[in-house]
Short mmCIF file of C-alpha atoms in Angstrom, two decimals:
data_model
loop_
_atom_site.label_atom_id
_atom_site.label_comp_id
_atom_site.label_asym_id
_atom_site.label_seq_id
_atom_site.Cartn_x
_atom_site.Cartn_y
_atom_site.Cartn_z
CA MET Y 1328 25.56 -24.35 -1.43
CA GLY Y 1329 24.42 -26.07 -4.53
CA HIS Y 1330 20.64 -26.78 -5.21
CA ARG Y 1331 17.94 -27.25 -2.84
CA LYS Y 1332 14.56 -28.86 -3.11
CA LEU Y 1333 12.46 -26.13 -1.91
CA ARG Y 1334 8.84 -26.65 -0.49
CA ARG Y 1335 6.15 -24.42 -2.45
CA THR Y 1336 4.12 -22.36 -0.11
CA GLY Y 1337 1.26 -21.67 -2.33
CA VAL Y 1338 0.65 -18.59 -0.17
CA VAL Y 1339 1.45 -15.40 -2.02
CA THR Y 1340 -0.49 -12.92 -0.47
CA ILE Y 1341 0.05 -9.28 0.56
CA GLY Y 1342 -2.21 -7.52 3.31
CA SER Y 1343 -2.10 -4.08 3.96
CA PHE Y 1344 -4.13 -2.31 6.79
CA LEU Y 1345 -4.43 1.17 7.83
CA LEU Y 1346 -6.26 2.47 11.04
CA LEU Y 1347 -7.37 5.76 11.96
CA GLY Y 1348 -8.28 6.16 15.72
CA LEU Y 1349 -10.52 9.52 16.15
CA MET Y 1350 -10.15 10.98 19.85
CA GLY Y 1351 -13.18 12.85 20.77
CA CYS Y 1352 -13.65 15.39 23.53
CA LEU Y 1353 -17.57 15.59 24.07
CA HIS Y 1354 -17.72 18.81 26.09
CA GLY Y 1355 -21.06 17.73 27.36
CA THR Y 1356 -22.62 17.35 24.02
CA ASN Y 1357 -26.03 15.72 24.22
CA VAL Y 1358 -25.73 12.45 22.35
CA ASN Y 1359 -28.53 11.48 20.17
CA SER Y 1360 -28.10 7.71 19.44
CA ALA Y 1361 -30.55 8.16 16.50
CA THR Y 1362 -27.73 9.99 14.48
CA ALA Y 1363 -25.28 7.15 15.21
CA PRO Y 1364 -24.93 4.17 12.62
CA GLN Y 1365 -26.57 0.99 13.28
CA PRO Y 1366 -24.68 -2.21 13.72
CA THR Y 1367 -23.10 -4.09 10.90
CA GLN Y 1368 -25.03 -2.49 8.00
CA PRO Y 1369 -24.24 -4.22 4.91
CA PRO Y 1370 -22.08 -2.01 2.38
CA GLN Y 1371 -23.76 -0.53 -0.56
CA GLN Y 1372 -22.36 0.31 -3.86
CA VAL Y 1373 -23.12 3.68 -5.90
CA ALA Y 1374 -23.27 1.93 -9.17
CA MET Y 1375 -23.32 -1.96 -9.94
CA GLN Y 1376 -21.57 -1.98 -13.43
CA LYS Y 1377 -17.77 -1.94 -13.44
CA PRO Y 1378 -16.56 1.59 -14.89
CA SER Y 1379 -14.45 1.76 -18.04
CA ALA Y 1380 -11.99 4.23 -16.58
CA VAL Y 1381 -10.99 5.98 -13.43
CA ASP Y 1382 -10.48 9.74 -12.88
CA PRO Y 1383 -6.79 10.16 -13.97
CA LYS Y 1384 -6.68 13.05 -11.10
CA LEU Y 1385 -7.12 10.68 -8.47
CA VAL Y 1386 -4.56 8.05 -9.85
CA THR Y 1387 -1.92 11.15 -10.15
CA ALA Y 1388 -2.89 12.33 -6.68
CA ASN Y 1389 -2.31 9.05 -5.10
CA THR Y 1390 0.88 8.25 -6.89
CA LYS Y 1391 2.37 12.08 -5.80
CA PHE Y 1392 1.06 10.96 -2.15
CA GLY Y 1393 2.47 7.62 -2.29
CA PHE Y 1394 5.93 8.58 -3.11
CA LYS Y 1395 5.96 11.46 -0.50
CA LEU Y 1396 4.86 8.94 2.05
CA PHE Y 1397 7.41 6.44 1.09
CA SER Y 1398 10.17 8.80 1.40
CA GLU Y 1399 9.08 9.97 4.75
CA VAL Y 1400 8.67 6.35 6.15
CA LEU Y 1401 12.25 5.40 5.03
CA LYS Y 1402 13.60 8.46 7.08
CA GLN Y 1403 12.09 6.60 9.94
CA ASP Y 1404 13.40 3.05 8.90
CA ASP Y 1405 16.20 3.60 6.62
CA LYS Y 1406 18.24 0.63 7.94
CA LYS Y 1407 15.60 -2.14 7.60
CA ASN Y 1408 13.08 -3.47 5.19
CA VAL Y 1409 10.02 -0.98 4.32
CA PHE Y 1410 6.85 -2.41 2.81
CA VAL Y 1411 3.73 -0.11 2.61
CA SER Y 1412 0.39 -0.09 0.75
CA PRO Y 1413 0.03 3.67 -0.30
CA SER Y 1414 -3.28 2.84 -1.77
CA SER Y 1415 -4.54 1.56 1.57
CA VAL Y 1416 -3.32 4.62 3.53
CA ALA Y 1417 -4.76 6.94 0.69
CA ILE Y 1418 -8.15 5.35 1.06
CA ALA Y 1419 -8.55 5.39 4.78
CA LEU Y 1420 -7.51 9.06 4.89
CA ALA Y 1421 -10.11 9.82 2.03
CA MET Y 1422 -12.65 8.20 4.21
CA THR Y 1423 -11.72 10.24 7.07
CA TYR Y 1424 -11.40 13.47 4.81
CA ASN Y 1425 -15.16 13.48 4.22
CA GLY Y 1426 -15.47 14.64 7.87
CA ALA Y 1427 -12.82 17.52 7.70
CA SER Y 1428 -13.63 21.10 7.21
CA GLY Y 1429 -11.61 24.47 7.44
CA ALA Y 1430 -7.92 24.27 7.64
CA THR Y 1431 -7.97 20.77 8.44
CA GLN Y 1432 -9.66 19.80 5.21
CA GLN Y 1433 -7.09 22.22 3.28
CA GLN Y 1434 -4.10 20.48 4.80
CA MET Y 1435 -5.16 17.07 4.25
CA ALA Y 1436 -6.10 18.07 0.44
CA LYS Y 1437 -2.43 19.27 0.09
CA THR Y 1438 -1.12 16.39 1.62
CA LEU Y 1439 -3.13 13.94 -0.45
CA GLU Y 1440 -2.63 15.99 -3.65
CA LEU Y 1441 -6.14 16.37 -4.07
CA GLN Y 1442 -6.22 20.33 -5.19
CA GLY Y 1443 -8.42 20.59 -8.02
CA MET Y 1444 -10.78 17.77 -7.16
CA SER Y 1445 -14.17 18.44 -5.41
CA LEU Y 1446 -15.25 16.04 -2.64
CA SER Y 1447 -17.82 14.52 -4.94
CA GLN Y 1448 -15.24 14.04 -7.61
CA LEU Y 1449 -12.85 12.25 -4.96
CA ASN Y 1450 -15.65 9.95 -3.68
CA ARG Y 1451 -16.96 8.88 -7.19
CA ALA Y 1452 -13.33 8.31 -8.34
CA ASN Y 1453 -12.36 6.18 -5.27
CA ALA Y 1454 -15.49 3.97 -5.87
CA ASP Y 1455 -14.79 3.65 -9.65
CA LEU Y 1456 -11.01 2.82 -8.81
CA LYS Y 1457 -12.27 0.11 -6.04
CA LYS Y 1458 -14.35 -1.51 -8.49
CA MET Y 1459 -11.81 -1.61 -11.39
CA LEU Y 1460 -8.96 -2.88 -9.15
CA GLU Y 1461 -10.73 -5.83 -7.47
CA SER Y 1462 -10.48 -9.08 -9.21
CA PRO Y 1463 -8.47 -7.71 -12.14
CA ASP Y 1464 -8.01 -11.07 -14.04
CA SER Y 1465 -8.17 -14.97 -13.32
CA GLY Y 1466 -4.51 -15.06 -12.13
CA VAL Y 1467 -4.87 -12.47 -9.41
CA GLN Y 1468 -6.88 -12.13 -6.44
CA LEU Y 1469 -7.38 -8.43 -5.10
CA THR Y 1470 -10.03 -7.27 -2.50
CA ILE Y 1471 -10.33 -3.95 -1.01
CA ALA Y 1472 -12.56 -3.80 2.15
CA ASN Y 1473 -13.33 -0.72 4.36
CA SER Y 1474 -14.89 -0.64 7.50
CA LEU Y 1475 -15.89 2.24 10.28
CA TRP Y 1476 -16.47 1.38 13.96
CA ALA Y 1477 -18.43 4.12 15.93
CA ARG Y 1478 -18.78 4.45 19.69
CA GLN Y 1479 -22.31 3.71 20.49
CA GLY Y 1480 -24.30 6.77 21.29
CA THR Y 1481 -21.89 9.19 19.79
CA PRO Y 1482 -23.48 12.01 17.66
CA PHE Y 1483 -22.09 11.20 14.08
CA LYS Y 1484 -23.25 13.26 11.05
CA PRO Y 1485 -25.64 10.88 8.93
CA ALA Y 1486 -24.04 12.49 5.68
CA PHE Y 1487 -20.71 11.36 6.61
CA ILE Y 1488 -21.79 7.89 7.61
CA GLN Y 1489 -23.74 7.53 4.17
CA ARG Y 1490 -20.85 8.66 1.91
CA ASN Y 1491 -18.48 6.14 3.54
CA ARG Y 1492 -21.14 3.55 2.96
CA ASP Y 1493 -22.13 4.33 -0.51
CA PHE Y 1494 -18.87 5.42 -2.11
CA TYR Y 1495 -16.34 3.29 -0.23
CA GLY Y 1496 -18.42 0.21 0.41
CA ALA Y 1497 -17.58 0.48 4.23
CA GLN Y 1498 -19.24 -1.79 6.65
CA ILE Y 1499 -20.82 0.37 9.39
CA THR Y 1500 -20.78 -1.12 12.91
CA GLU Y 1501 -21.85 0.69 16.18
CA LEU Y 1502 -20.17 -0.74 19.15
CA ASP Y 1503 -20.20 -0.49 22.98
CA PHE Y 1504 -16.44 0.57 23.25
CA ALA Y 1505 -16.37 -0.35 26.89
CA ALA Y 1506 -17.40 -3.89 26.40
CA PRO Y 1507 -14.14 -6.07 26.55
CA GLU Y 1508 -15.06 -8.10 23.15
CA SER Y 1509 -15.05 -4.79 21.12
CA THR Y 1510 -11.27 -4.96 20.51
CA ALA Y 1511 -11.55 -8.68 19.23
CA THR Y 1512 -14.53 -7.52 16.97
CA ILE Y 1513 -12.43 -4.97 15.03
CA ASN Y 1514 -9.42 -7.21 15.03
CA ASN Y 1515 -11.28 -10.41 13.76
CA TRP Y 1516 -12.47 -8.15 10.73
CA VAL Y 1517 -9.02 -7.15 10.01
CA LYS Y 1518 -8.13 -10.85 10.25
CA GLU Y 1519 -10.92 -12.03 7.86
CA TYR Y 1520 -10.19 -9.29 5.32
CA THR Y 1521 -6.38 -10.01 5.18
CA ARG Y 1522 -6.95 -13.72 5.04
CA GLY Y 1523 -5.41 -14.31 8.40
CA LYS Y 1524 -2.09 -12.22 7.43
CA ILE Y 1525 -2.70 -9.56 9.94
CA SER Y 1526 -4.57 -10.47 13.02
CA GLN Y 1527 -4.42 -7.67 15.14
CA ILE Y 1528 -4.47 -3.98 14.86
CA VAL Y 1529 -6.03 -2.54 17.88
CA ASP Y 1530 -4.24 -3.17 21.31
CA GLY Y 1531 -7.30 -1.52 23.31
CA LEU Y 1532 -10.11 1.14 23.23
CA LYS Y 1533 -9.38 4.11 25.31
CA PRO Y 1534 -12.34 6.00 27.02
CA ASP Y 1535 -11.64 9.06 24.44
CA ASP Y 1536 -11.90 6.79 21.32
CA VAL Y 1537 -14.94 7.43 19.52
CA MET Y 1538 -14.33 5.99 16.01
CA PHE Y 1539 -11.93 3.91 13.96
CA LEU Y 1540 -11.70 3.82 10.05
CA VAL Y 1541 -10.10 0.93 8.69
CA ASN Y 1542 -8.91 -0.19 5.26
CA ALA Y 1543 -7.89 -3.63 4.37
CA ILE Y 1544 -6.28 -4.86 1.13
CA TYR Y 1545 -5.48 -8.51 0.09
CA PHE Y 1546 -3.54 -9.44 -2.88
CA LYS Y 1547 -2.48 -12.75 -4.22
CA GLY Y 1548 -0.96 -13.02 -7.72
CA ASN Y 1549 0.32 -16.12 -9.52
CA TRP Y 1550 3.47 -15.33 -11.88
CA THR Y 1551 2.43 -15.30 -15.76
CA LYS Y 1552 5.38 -17.72 -15.81
CA ALA Y 1553 6.18 -19.47 -12.46
CA PHE Y 1554 9.92 -20.05 -11.40
CA ASP Y 1555 10.95 -23.65 -11.74
CA PRO Y 1556 11.76 -24.67 -7.93
CA SER Y 1557 14.49 -27.05 -9.19
CA GLU Y 1558 16.48 -23.80 -10.31
CA THR Y 1559 16.17 -22.11 -6.81
CA ALA Y 1560 19.61 -22.35 -4.99
CA ASN Y 1561 21.35 -20.75 -2.17
CA LYS Y 1562 23.28 -17.78 -3.22
CA PRO Y 1563 25.03 -14.64 -1.85
CA PHE Y 1564 23.06 -11.63 -1.03
CA TYR Y 1565 25.29 -8.83 -0.18
CA LEU Y 1566 23.81 -6.47 2.58
CA SER Y 1567 24.06 -2.91 2.86
CA ASN Y 1568 27.46 -3.18 4.75
CA GLY Y 1569 28.78 -5.41 1.91
CA ARG Y 1570 28.59 -8.56 4.00
CA PRO Y 1571 27.35 -11.54 2.12
CA LYS Y 1572 24.76 -13.92 3.43
CA SER Y 1573 23.47 -17.24 1.92
CA HIS Y 1574 19.89 -16.88 0.63
CA PRO Y 1575 17.61 -19.10 -1.48
CA THR Y 1576 17.33 -17.19 -5.07
CA MET Y 1577 14.74 -18.07 -7.70
CA ALA Y 1578 16.03 -18.11 -11.36
CA GLN Y 1579 14.73 -18.16 -14.80
CA THR Y 1580 15.09 -17.03 -18.60
CA GLY Y 1581 12.50 -15.67 -20.91
CA SER Y 1582 11.29 -12.33 -22.40
CA TYR Y 1583 10.52 -9.49 -20.01
CA LYS Y 1584 9.89 -5.69 -20.14
CA TYR Y 1585 13.11 -4.12 -19.15
CA TYR Y 1586 14.73 -0.94 -18.64
CA GLU Y 1587 18.19 0.21 -17.92
CA THR Y 1588 20.08 3.38 -17.10
CA ASN Y 1589 23.55 4.25 -15.79
CA GLN Y 1590 21.93 4.03 -12.45
CA PHE Y 1591 19.79 1.07 -12.43
CA GLN Y 1592 18.46 -2.07 -13.95
CA ALA Y 1593 14.65 -2.76 -13.84
CA VAL Y 1594 12.41 -5.46 -14.96
CA SER Y 1595 8.54 -6.17 -14.93
CA LEU Y 1596 7.56 -9.56 -13.73
CA PRO Y 1597 3.89 -9.86 -14.40
CA TYR Y 1598 1.05 -11.98 -12.83
CA GLY Y 1599 -1.80 -13.70 -14.36
CA ASN Y 1600 -2.99 -12.11 -17.63
CA GLU Y 1601 -0.28 -9.23 -17.14
CA ARG Y 1602 -2.70 -6.61 -15.87
CA VAL Y 1603 -0.67 -6.43 -12.66
CA SER Y 1604 3.09 -6.76 -12.38
CA MET Y 1605 5.88 -6.40 -9.85
CA TYR Y 1606 8.54 -3.92 -10.81
CA LEU Y 1607 11.82 -4.69 -9.42
CA PHE Y 1608 14.57 -1.95 -9.52
CA LEU Y 1609 18.32 -2.85 -8.64
CA PRO Y 1610 20.71 0.08 -8.25
CA LYS Y 1611 24.03 -0.44 -10.32
CA LYS Y 1612 26.94 -1.43 -8.24
CA THR Y 1613 28.46 2.09 -8.59
CA SER Y 1614 25.19 3.45 -6.71
CA ASN Y 1615 23.13 2.07 -3.90
CA LEU Y 1616 19.52 1.94 -2.64
CA SER Y 1617 19.74 4.83 -0.38
CA ARG Y 1618 21.03 7.14 -3.55
CA PHE Y 1619 18.12 5.41 -5.70
CA THR Y 1620 15.30 6.21 -3.26
CA LYS Y 1621 16.34 9.91 -3.33
CA THR Y 1622 15.24 9.89 -6.86
CA LEU Y 1623 12.04 8.26 -6.18
CA THR Y 1624 9.58 10.73 -7.39
CA ALA Y 1625 6.02 10.58 -9.19
CA GLU Y 1626 7.62 12.43 -11.92
CA ASN Y 1627 10.45 10.00 -12.39
CA TRP Y 1628 8.20 6.95 -11.99
CA GLN Y 1629 5.73 8.06 -14.62
CA GLN Y 1630 8.84 8.51 -16.92
CA TRP Y 1631 10.20 5.10 -16.30
CA MET Y 1632 6.95 3.43 -16.77
CA GLY Y 1633 6.88 4.59 -20.31
CA ARG Y 1634 10.50 3.25 -21.19
CA PHE Y 1635 10.24 -0.28 -20.48
CA ARG Y 1636 10.81 -2.38 -23.72
CA THR Y 1637 10.33 -6.32 -24.41
CA GLN Y 1638 13.75 -8.06 -24.67
CA PRO Y 1639 15.25 -11.40 -23.77
CA GLY Y 1640 17.40 -11.88 -20.68
CA SER Y 1641 17.67 -13.69 -17.40
CA VAL Y 1642 16.73 -12.61 -13.82
CA GLN Y 1643 17.79 -13.98 -10.28
CA VAL Y 1644 15.47 -12.88 -7.71
CA PRO Y 1645 15.61 -13.77 -3.85
CA ARG Y 1646 12.49 -15.31 -2.25
CA PHE Y 1647 11.41 -13.33 0.79
CA LYS Y 1648 8.71 -13.00 3.18
CA LEU Y 1649 8.20 -10.14 5.78
CA GLU Y 1650 5.86 -8.20 7.95
CA TYR Y 1651 6.08 -4.54 8.57
CA ASP Y 1652 4.38 -2.13 10.65
CA VAL Y 1653 4.90 1.62 11.20
CA ALA Y 1654 2.86 4.58 12.97
CA LEU Y 1655 2.12 7.39 10.42
CA LYS Y 1656 1.08 10.23 12.62
CA LYS Y 1657 5.10 11.65 12.28
CA ALA Y 1658 5.27 11.18 8.49
CA LEU Y 1659 1.66 12.68 7.75
CA SER Y 1660 2.31 15.79 10.04
CA THR Y 1661 5.71 16.32 8.36
CA LEU Y 1662 3.91 16.14 4.89
CA GLY Y 1663 1.63 18.98 6.15
CA MET Y 1664 -1.45 17.63 7.89
CA SER Y 1665 -0.34 18.27 11.48
CA ILE Y 1666 -3.46 20.22 12.42
CA ALA Y 1667 -5.53 17.05 12.03
CA PHE Y 1668 -3.84 15.58 14.93
CA ASP Y 1669 -3.99 18.89 17.23
CA ALA Y 1670 -6.81 18.70 19.65
CA ASN Y 1671 -6.95 22.48 19.77
CA LYS Y 1672 -6.90 23.17 15.97
CA ALA Y 1673 -8.45 19.93 14.38
CA THR Y 1674 -12.04 20.56 12.85
CA PHE Y 1675 -14.06 17.40 11.72
CA ASP Y 1676 -17.47 19.46 11.72
CA GLU Y 1677 -18.66 17.08 8.93
CA LEU Y 1678 -18.00 14.05 10.94
CA SER Y 1679 -19.52 14.71 14.27
CA SER Y 1680 -20.88 17.47 16.47
CA ALA Y 1681 -18.63 16.33 19.22
CA SER Y 1682 -15.01 17.74 19.03
CA THR Y 1683 -12.71 15.21 17.38
CA LYS Y 1684 -9.06 14.69 16.23
CA ILE Y 1685 -7.14 12.07 14.52
CA ASP Y 1686 -5.31 10.14 17.43
CA GLN Y 1687 -3.45 7.39 15.63
CA VAL Y 1688 -2.67 6.14 12.05
CA LYS Y 1689 -1.31 2.59 12.05
CA HIS Y 1690 -0.31 0.71 8.95
CA LYS Y 1691 0.80 -3.10 8.64
CA THR Y 1692 1.58 -5.17 5.83
CA PHE Y 1693 2.43 -8.59 4.95
CA VAL Y 1694 4.33 -10.07 1.89
CA GLU Y 1695 5.64 -13.26 0.57
CA VAL Y 1696 7.67 -13.87 -2.60
CA ASN Y 1697 8.03 -17.38 -3.89
CA GLU Y 1698 8.39 -19.38 -7.01
CA GLU Y 1699 4.58 -19.31 -7.87
CA GLY Y 1700 4.06 -15.59 -7.19
CA THR Y 1701 5.27 -12.44 -5.73
CA GLU Y 1702 4.07 -9.57 -3.59
CA ALA Y 1703 6.92 -6.71 -3.21
CA ALA Y 1704 6.74 -2.89 -2.85
CA ALA Y 1705 8.89 0.16 -4.67
CA ALA Y 1706 9.22 3.51 -3.70
CA THR Y 1707 10.30 6.62 -5.81
CA SER Y 1708 13.50 8.78 -5.31
CA ILE Y 1709 14.54 12.13 -6.65
CA GLY Y 1710 17.02 12.85 -9.43
CA ILE Y 1711 18.05 9.45 -11.12
CA VAL Y 1712 19.40 9.83 -14.70
CA THR Y 1713 16.76 8.27 -17.08
CA THR Y 1714 18.59 8.12 -20.32
CA SER Y 1715 18.33 4.33 -21.56
CA MET Y 1716 21.48 2.60 -22.09
CA PRO Y 1717 22.10 0.36 -25.14
CA THR Y 1718 20.58 -3.11 -24.76
CA SER Y 1719 21.02 -5.11 -27.86
CA GLN Y 1720 22.21 -8.22 -26.09
CA PRO Y 1721 20.03 -10.30 -23.84
CA PHE Y 1722 20.26 -8.94 -20.23
CA GLN Y 1723 21.28 -10.34 -17.02
CA MET Y 1724 19.98 -9.18 -13.62
CA ASN Y 1725 21.01 -10.65 -10.62
CA VAL Y 1726 18.99 -9.13 -7.61
CA ASP Y 1727 21.75 -9.75 -5.16
CA ARG Y 1728 21.80 -6.65 -3.06
CA PRO Y 1729 19.26 -4.06 -1.52
CA PHE Y 1730 16.67 -3.41 -4.12
CA PHE Y 1731 13.23 -1.59 -4.45
CA CYS Y 1732 10.06 -3.20 -5.53
CA ALA Y 1733 6.61 -2.16 -6.26
CA ILE Y 1734 3.29 -3.64 -7.56
CA ARG Y 1735 1.30 -2.00 -9.81
CA ASP Y 1736 -1.90 -2.39 -11.85
CA ASN Y 1737 -1.06 -1.47 -15.30
CA LYS Y 1738 -4.49 -0.50 -16.56
CA THR Y 1739 -5.06 2.18 -14.03
CA GLY Y 1740 -1.52 3.09 -13.23
CA THR Y 1741 -2.22 2.54 -9.51
CA VAL Y 1742 0.85 1.51 -7.23
CA LEU Y 1743 -0.71 -1.06 -4.87
CA PHE Y 1744 2.40 -1.54 -2.74
CA MET Y 1745 6.20 -0.55 -2.62
CA GLY Y 1746 8.75 -1.27 -0.67
CA ALA Y 1747 12.81 -1.15 -0.14
CA ILE Y 1748 14.14 -4.63 0.76
CA VAL Y 1749 17.67 -4.55 2.28
CA ASP Y 1750 17.73 -8.06 3.83
CA PRO Y 1751 15.40 -10.80 2.32
CA LYS Y 1752 14.46 -12.86 5.49
#
C-alpha cells in the first residue's frame, strides 16, 4: 500500500438542506392576492448587532430534538452512512411552527422539545442563534439561509409571512407554481446557498402544492492544524462485517482534547480559532457503532462534552466524501407530530385561511473531509458508561472501523451536523 501523493481538493464543505411542502385544499376560498407575499423581497433582521448569548432553552431543545431525530433516521438507514443537520431541520420546522395552531402546534412543540418557550421566545432565540453562528471565526465559513416560496394568489396570513422574514431572514417569493421555470427557480436558490453542493430538492410542483419553506446551511472549515498530505497512506478500514478495505487515511500527532471510556475513544479536532470542532467517537473493538448509537442521548452528550481534557496523542482518520438524502415524514411522525401530515386533522390556521397540511419533508446533505479541513456528523445513543479511564500515557486513536462524528459550535453548544460513518467512500 505505502504512501501516496494525494491531490488536495481545497473543497471542505457541508451543505444541509430541508424542504417542507405544504399541500393545500382551498375549499373554494376566495383568494385575495393582496395578502400574499410579493416576489423576492429582501430578508430583514430584527436587530443589527450580534447578540452576546443565545437562549439556552433553544440550544437544549435543539440538542434533544437532534438526537431523537438521528436515532429515528438510523432505524431507516442502519446499514449505510447517515449524515444529517439537526439544526437545518429544526430551523425549517420552527418556520412552519409559526403557522400551526391547536393540537398541531402542541404536537410540533413536543416533538421539537419547545415546552416552556413561547412563540415569541422561540423566534427571538432563533434570530439570535443565526447571528451568533454565522462566520464564527476567520478559519470557518458558516452561512444559514432561509426562503419561503408561495403559490401566487393563495391567501397567506401577513403575520406568518412577516415573522419568517423578520426573525428567520427568509427570502419571500411569490411564484406561479404552474410555470415550468418555477421548479428551477427554487432549485437554483438551493444550489446558490449550498455553493453548488446540493443542486436539486424539488422534482416538480403539484397542483395542490401551495408553499415550500427551505433552509440551507453551508459550512467550510480549515483545520486549526492541517494534516500533512505526505502522511496520508492507504490503510485497512474494517467494515461492519469485519471485512477490510484499503482506504486513504490521514495521520498526525499533537495535543488534543480527548476523552475515553471503556466503551469508546473520542477526540475533538478544531477548525480555525477553535470555536467550532469536529468530534470523532470510535467504539472500542469490544463494542460497535450500533451499540454506541443506542447510548446517544442529549443527556449523555452534555456529560461527554464536559469531560474532554487536553493531552498528547496521535490520530488516524479516514478521508471521506459523501452525499445523503432522506425523507423525514416517517421519522417526524414517529416522534409525535403525525397530525401535521394528516389532511383531516392538521391545523395551520396561522399560516393561511386555506386548509393546509405538511406534505413532505426532504433533507439532503453533502460532506467532505480531507487534509485541509473536515465536516462530519455525530449521533447520540442511550446508556454508554461515562466513567473516564486513566490516560497518563499519550493516546493512540486509529479510526479504522465504523464511527460517529459531529460538528459542534463550542460557544453556543449547537450541534450543526452529525453522522454515523460505516464506510468512508
